[in-house]
């Protein structure tokens, strides 16, 4: 399955130091679980978190979710141990925090190869520094020569670095958000929106999910299980979109329209670019449906 077809509507961070959260995580219904060794873990329990995440991956509970691990940064004292222990357990991939350049990813990719990481192990880069936003194209381009498969925006860290307030419209973050989506789409990799911090504000979360969808993100980073269902709903093709897509496909495949570049479907001028979009939408829906299969 291509990177853009893999359902990643809901990407839930799970603190590696929270054994109870780890035990429950596999059955929550998130498309991706990020077992976190970094921001959500205090320095004094880093080793404990690593041990608990390792135990979780060793047991590998049956789940529809992808298992990612967010390691500590390369400039921290925990980085080498994180890589050495986690890579052996073959998660779906690693989330690399505070990327600032393509060189960061190249160095990490080389280190993973030296550790004998499986070729299919993915690398997700967190875009949470101003330097990363300014170099977003060269970072995304690393997908052509490394394991890079996805970009995640770290909106909290970006807001801190930029010294801005983040309101409902996220005005100060729009350049970073749009730049990340553009770079990801240019190189055919995933793009995941940042977290929404107010767990109690369901309406605000829904609004920000819709905003992320309109910007072109493929899914949403989550900090609480209560956010999973809404994210899965919003970042899946809507029923009316699927009906329209199937109508476009059927119209172009009808004998009278074979070879035509432009036709009329339900009163709308429809080109082959719309056909490509329709097929992609149906393929995405099929990929989501396959998650529910035994």
Short mmCIF file of C-alpha atoms in Angstrom, two decimals:
data_model
loop_
_atom_site.label_atom_id
_atom_site.label_comp_id
_atom_site.label_asym_id
_atom_site.label_seq_id
_atom_site.Cartn_x
_atom_site.Cartn_y
_atom_site.Cartn_z
CA UNK A 1 0.00 0.00 0.00
CA UNK A 2 1.36 3.44 -0.91
CA UNK A 3 2.16 5.90 1.87
CA UNK A 4 -0.74 8.15 0.95
CA UNK A 5 -3.23 5.28 1.06
CA UNK A 6 -2.31 4.09 4.53
CA UNK A 7 -5.04 5.36 6.87
CA UNK A 8 -3.47 7.78 9.31
CA UNK A 9 -6.53 9.78 10.31
CA UNK A 10 -5.82 9.49 14.03
CA UNK A 11 -2.27 9.51 15.41
CA UNK A 12 -2.45 9.09 19.19
CA UNK A 13 0.51 9.86 21.44
CA UNK A 14 0.80 7.36 24.31
CA UNK A 15 3.28 8.17 27.12
CA UNK A 16 5.74 5.31 27.43
CA UNK A 17 5.91 5.90 31.18
CA UNK A 18 2.17 5.26 31.61
CA UNK A 19 1.78 1.48 31.83
CA UNK A 20 -2.02 1.68 32.10
CA UNK A 21 -2.28 3.79 28.94
CA UNK A 22 -0.01 1.37 27.08
CA UNK A 23 -2.16 -1.60 28.09
CA UNK A 24 -5.30 0.06 26.73
CA UNK A 25 -3.77 1.61 23.61
CA UNK A 26 -4.02 -1.33 21.22
CA UNK A 27 -7.81 -1.54 21.41
CA UNK A 28 -8.64 2.16 21.11
CA UNK A 29 -9.18 2.29 17.35
CA UNK A 30 -6.52 4.85 16.45
CA UNK A 31 -4.95 4.36 13.04
CA UNK A 32 -1.49 5.02 14.54
CA UNK A 33 -0.11 4.84 18.07
CA UNK A 34 3.00 6.88 18.84
CA UNK A 35 4.59 5.28 21.89
CA UNK A 36 6.29 8.32 23.32
CA UNK A 37 9.73 8.39 24.94
CA UNK A 38 10.22 12.15 24.48
CA UNK A 39 8.03 15.10 25.49
CA UNK A 40 5.45 13.14 27.49
CA UNK A 41 8.12 11.49 29.65
CA UNK A 42 9.97 13.19 32.52
CA UNK A 43 13.79 12.85 32.54
CA UNK A 44 13.84 10.74 35.70
CA UNK A 45 11.61 8.03 34.13
CA UNK A 46 13.11 7.88 30.63
CA UNK A 47 14.70 4.48 31.25
CA UNK A 48 11.47 3.11 32.73
CA UNK A 49 9.48 4.36 29.74
CA UNK A 50 11.92 2.75 27.30
CA UNK A 51 11.65 -0.54 29.16
CA UNK A 52 7.84 -0.44 29.16
CA UNK A 53 7.64 0.41 25.46
CA UNK A 54 10.08 -2.40 24.70
CA UNK A 55 7.92 -4.82 26.67
CA UNK A 56 4.82 -3.61 24.84
CA UNK A 57 6.45 -4.13 21.43
CA UNK A 58 7.80 -7.52 22.46
CA UNK A 59 4.27 -8.67 23.26
CA UNK A 60 2.95 -6.87 20.17
CA UNK A 61 -0.75 -6.88 21.06
CA UNK A 62 -3.03 -7.61 18.13
CA UNK A 63 -4.27 -4.29 16.81
CA UNK A 64 -5.37 -2.50 13.68
CA UNK A 65 -3.02 0.34 14.60
CA UNK A 66 0.47 1.06 13.33
CA UNK A 67 3.00 1.14 16.17
CA UNK A 68 5.40 4.07 16.00
CA UNK A 69 7.93 5.10 18.66
CA UNK A 70 8.95 8.71 19.27
CA UNK A 71 12.56 8.63 20.40
CA UNK A 72 14.42 11.37 22.22
CA UNK A 73 16.41 13.86 20.19
CA UNK A 74 19.91 13.13 18.89
CA UNK A 75 21.35 15.76 21.23
CA UNK A 76 20.01 14.06 24.37
CA UNK A 77 21.68 11.44 26.57
CA UNK A 78 18.84 8.96 25.90
CA UNK A 79 18.99 8.92 22.10
CA UNK A 80 21.53 6.12 21.56
CA UNK A 81 19.83 3.77 24.02
CA UNK A 82 16.42 4.53 22.52
CA UNK A 83 17.59 3.54 19.05
CA UNK A 84 19.54 0.47 20.11
CA UNK A 85 16.69 -1.00 22.14
CA UNK A 86 13.67 -0.03 20.07
CA UNK A 87 15.01 -0.85 16.60
CA UNK A 88 15.50 -4.50 17.55
CA UNK A 89 11.78 -4.79 18.28
CA UNK A 90 10.73 -3.70 14.76
CA UNK A 91 7.99 -1.11 15.29
CA UNK A 92 6.30 0.28 12.19
CA UNK A 93 8.65 3.23 12.43
CA UNK A 94 10.30 5.93 14.47
CA UNK A 95 9.15 9.50 15.04
CA UNK A 96 12.17 11.82 15.12
CA UNK A 97 11.65 15.07 17.07
CA UNK A 98 12.95 18.56 16.38
CA UNK A 99 14.30 17.96 12.89
CA UNK A 100 16.06 21.07 11.63
CA UNK A 101 17.57 19.94 8.32
CA UNK A 102 17.88 17.15 5.79
CA UNK A 103 21.27 16.35 7.32
CA UNK A 104 19.52 15.38 10.57
CA UNK A 105 17.49 12.76 8.70
CA UNK A 106 20.46 11.55 6.67
CA UNK A 107 22.47 10.98 9.86
CA UNK A 108 19.60 9.14 11.53
CA UNK A 109 18.98 6.98 8.47
CA UNK A 110 22.66 6.01 8.40
CA UNK A 111 22.54 5.17 12.10
CA UNK A 112 19.46 3.00 11.62
CA UNK A 113 21.18 1.10 8.83
CA UNK A 114 24.25 0.59 11.01
CA UNK A 115 22.01 -0.88 13.71
CA UNK A 116 20.55 -3.33 11.21
CA UNK A 117 17.08 -1.75 11.07
CA UNK A 118 14.69 -3.46 8.69
CA UNK A 119 14.37 -1.68 5.31
CA UNK A 120 10.61 -1.25 5.85
CA UNK A 121 11.07 0.62 9.14
CA UNK A 122 9.69 4.11 8.49
CA UNK A 123 10.94 7.46 9.65
CA UNK A 124 8.54 10.28 10.51
CA UNK A 125 10.00 13.76 10.94
CA UNK A 126 8.53 16.26 13.37
CA UNK A 127 8.33 19.79 11.99
CA UNK A 128 8.44 21.90 15.14
CA UNK A 129 11.35 24.30 14.65
CA UNK A 130 11.46 27.47 12.48
CA UNK A 131 14.58 26.08 10.77
CA UNK A 132 12.60 23.04 9.65
CA UNK A 133 9.85 25.17 8.15
CA UNK A 134 12.40 27.22 6.22
CA UNK A 135 14.01 24.01 4.91
CA UNK A 136 10.84 22.00 4.48
CA UNK A 137 11.42 21.16 0.81
CA UNK A 138 14.88 19.70 1.35
CA UNK A 139 13.59 17.76 4.36
CA UNK A 140 10.68 16.27 2.38
CA UNK A 141 13.05 15.47 -0.49
CA UNK A 142 14.85 13.03 1.82
CA UNK A 143 11.95 10.64 1.16
CA UNK A 144 13.64 9.90 -2.19
CA UNK A 145 16.80 8.56 -0.55
CA UNK A 146 15.87 7.51 2.99
CA UNK A 147 13.14 5.92 5.11
CA UNK A 148 11.26 9.21 5.46
CA UNK A 149 7.54 8.55 5.00
CA UNK A 150 5.66 11.26 6.88
CA UNK A 151 5.86 14.80 8.28
CA UNK A 152 4.17 15.67 11.58
CA UNK A 153 3.72 19.26 12.66
CA UNK A 154 4.57 19.93 16.30
CA UNK A 155 2.31 22.93 16.78
CA UNK A 156 3.01 23.38 20.50
CA UNK A 157 6.77 23.62 20.01
CA UNK A 158 6.37 25.83 16.96
CA UNK A 159 4.16 28.25 18.86
CA UNK A 160 6.72 28.35 21.67
CA UNK A 161 9.60 28.98 19.27
CA UNK A 162 7.66 31.73 17.48
CA UNK A 163 6.39 33.29 20.74
CA UNK A 164 2.84 33.47 19.39
CA UNK A 165 -0.64 32.94 20.75
CA UNK A 166 -2.55 30.17 19.01
CA UNK A 167 -6.22 31.02 18.56
CA UNK A 168 -8.95 29.09 16.76
CA UNK A 169 -7.79 30.30 13.34
CA UNK A 170 -4.11 29.44 14.03
CA UNK A 171 -3.03 32.50 12.02
CA UNK A 172 0.56 32.47 13.22
CA UNK A 173 0.99 28.84 12.21
CA UNK A 174 -0.59 28.90 8.76
CA UNK A 175 2.69 29.34 6.89
CA UNK A 176 4.21 26.35 8.66
CA UNK A 177 1.09 24.23 8.24
CA UNK A 178 0.63 24.96 4.54
CA UNK A 179 4.34 24.64 3.78
CA UNK A 180 4.40 21.20 5.38
CA UNK A 181 1.42 19.99 3.35
CA UNK A 182 2.86 21.38 0.11
CA UNK A 183 6.22 19.69 0.68
CA UNK A 184 4.63 16.38 1.67
CA UNK A 185 2.36 16.35 -1.38
CA UNK A 186 5.23 17.29 -3.70
CA UNK A 187 7.15 14.21 -2.59
CA UNK A 188 4.23 11.83 -2.07
CA UNK A 189 4.51 11.36 1.68
CA UNK A 190 2.10 11.77 4.60
CA UNK A 191 1.33 15.01 6.45
CA UNK A 192 -0.17 14.97 9.95
CA UNK A 193 -1.57 18.05 11.71
CA UNK A 194 -0.58 19.00 15.26
CA UNK A 195 -2.41 18.36 18.51
CA UNK A 196 -5.40 20.15 20.02
CA UNK A 197 -4.71 20.71 23.70
CA UNK A 198 -8.14 21.33 25.26
CA UNK A 199 -9.53 17.84 25.78
CA UNK A 200 -12.80 19.23 27.15
CA UNK A 201 -13.52 21.37 24.07
CA UNK A 202 -15.08 18.90 21.63
CA UNK A 203 -16.40 21.64 19.34
CA UNK A 204 -13.00 23.30 19.16
CA UNK A 205 -11.35 19.98 18.34
CA UNK A 206 -13.84 19.28 15.56
CA UNK A 207 -13.31 22.75 14.11
CA UNK A 208 -9.53 22.32 14.11
CA UNK A 209 -9.83 18.89 12.47
CA UNK A 210 -11.93 20.42 9.71
CA UNK A 211 -9.38 23.20 9.35
CA UNK A 212 -6.60 20.64 9.00
CA UNK A 213 -8.61 18.70 6.43
CA UNK A 214 -9.16 21.87 4.40
CA UNK A 215 -5.42 22.60 4.54
CA UNK A 216 -4.71 19.16 3.07
CA UNK A 217 -3.52 17.15 6.07
CA UNK A 218 -4.11 13.39 6.04
CA UNK A 219 -4.79 13.09 9.75
CA UNK A 220 -4.55 14.64 13.20
CA UNK A 221 -2.14 14.16 16.10
CA UNK A 222 -4.08 13.33 19.28
CA UNK A 223 -3.36 13.52 22.98
CA UNK A 224 -6.42 11.71 24.35
CA UNK A 225 -8.48 8.65 23.33
CA UNK A 226 -11.68 10.74 23.37
CA UNK A 227 -10.44 12.48 20.20
CA UNK A 228 -10.06 9.31 18.11
CA UNK A 229 -13.61 8.80 16.85
CA UNK A 230 -14.05 12.37 15.61
CA UNK A 231 -10.66 12.42 13.87
CA UNK A 232 -11.40 9.10 12.16
CA UNK A 233 -14.74 10.45 11.00
CA UNK A 234 -13.50 13.79 9.68
CA UNK A 235 -10.41 12.52 7.88
CA UNK A 236 -12.32 9.73 6.12
CA UNK A 237 -14.10 10.40 2.81
CA UNK A 238 -17.64 11.61 3.42
CA UNK A 239 -20.51 9.54 2.04
CA UNK A 240 -21.56 12.22 -0.44
CA UNK A 241 -17.95 12.50 -1.66
CA UNK A 242 -17.82 8.75 -2.27
CA UNK A 243 -21.11 8.78 -4.14
CA UNK A 244 -19.86 11.58 -6.38
CA UNK A 245 -16.52 9.82 -6.92
CA UNK A 246 -18.19 6.56 -7.91
CA UNK A 247 -20.48 8.42 -10.31
CA UNK A 248 -17.46 10.04 -11.98
CA UNK A 249 -15.69 6.69 -12.33
CA UNK A 250 -18.78 5.01 -13.75
CA UNK A 251 -19.35 7.85 -16.22
CA UNK A 252 -15.81 7.75 -17.61
CA UNK A 253 -15.93 3.95 -17.88
CA UNK A 254 -19.19 3.90 -19.83
CA UNK A 255 -18.73 2.96 -23.51
CA UNK A 256 -19.95 6.30 -24.86
CA UNK A 257 -17.31 8.21 -22.88
CA UNK A 258 -14.26 6.03 -23.48
CA UNK A 259 -11.35 8.16 -24.63
CA UNK A 260 -13.02 11.46 -23.78
CA UNK A 261 -11.11 14.06 -21.81
CA UNK A 262 -14.09 16.06 -20.58
CA UNK A 263 -17.64 14.90 -19.87
CA UNK A 264 -20.66 16.11 -17.92
CA UNK A 265 -21.43 14.26 -14.66
CA UNK A 266 -24.49 15.28 -12.66
CA UNK A 267 -24.56 18.60 -14.50
CA UNK A 268 -20.89 19.41 -13.84
CA UNK A 269 -18.05 19.66 -16.34
CA UNK A 270 -15.71 16.86 -15.29
CA UNK A 271 -12.16 16.30 -16.54
CA UNK A 272 -9.78 13.35 -16.21
CA UNK A 273 -8.07 15.06 -13.29
CA UNK A 274 -11.38 14.68 -11.46
CA UNK A 275 -11.34 10.99 -12.42
CA UNK A 276 -7.91 10.57 -10.84
CA UNK A 277 -9.12 12.30 -7.70
CA UNK A 278 -12.24 10.10 -7.63
CA UNK A 279 -10.21 6.90 -7.90
CA UNK A 280 -7.87 8.05 -5.14
CA UNK A 281 -10.83 8.82 -2.87
CA UNK A 282 -12.39 5.39 -3.41
CA UNK A 283 -9.02 3.71 -2.85
CA UNK A 284 -8.63 5.60 0.43
CA UNK A 285 -12.10 4.51 1.54
CA UNK A 286 -11.29 0.90 0.66
CA UNK A 287 -8.07 1.11 2.69
CA UNK A 288 -10.02 2.38 5.70
CA UNK A 289 -12.62 -0.36 5.29
CA UNK A 290 -9.87 -2.99 5.20
CA UNK A 291 -8.87 -2.02 8.76
CA UNK A 292 -12.10 -3.52 10.02
CA UNK A 293 -11.52 -6.86 8.28
CA UNK A 294 -10.29 -9.82 10.36
#
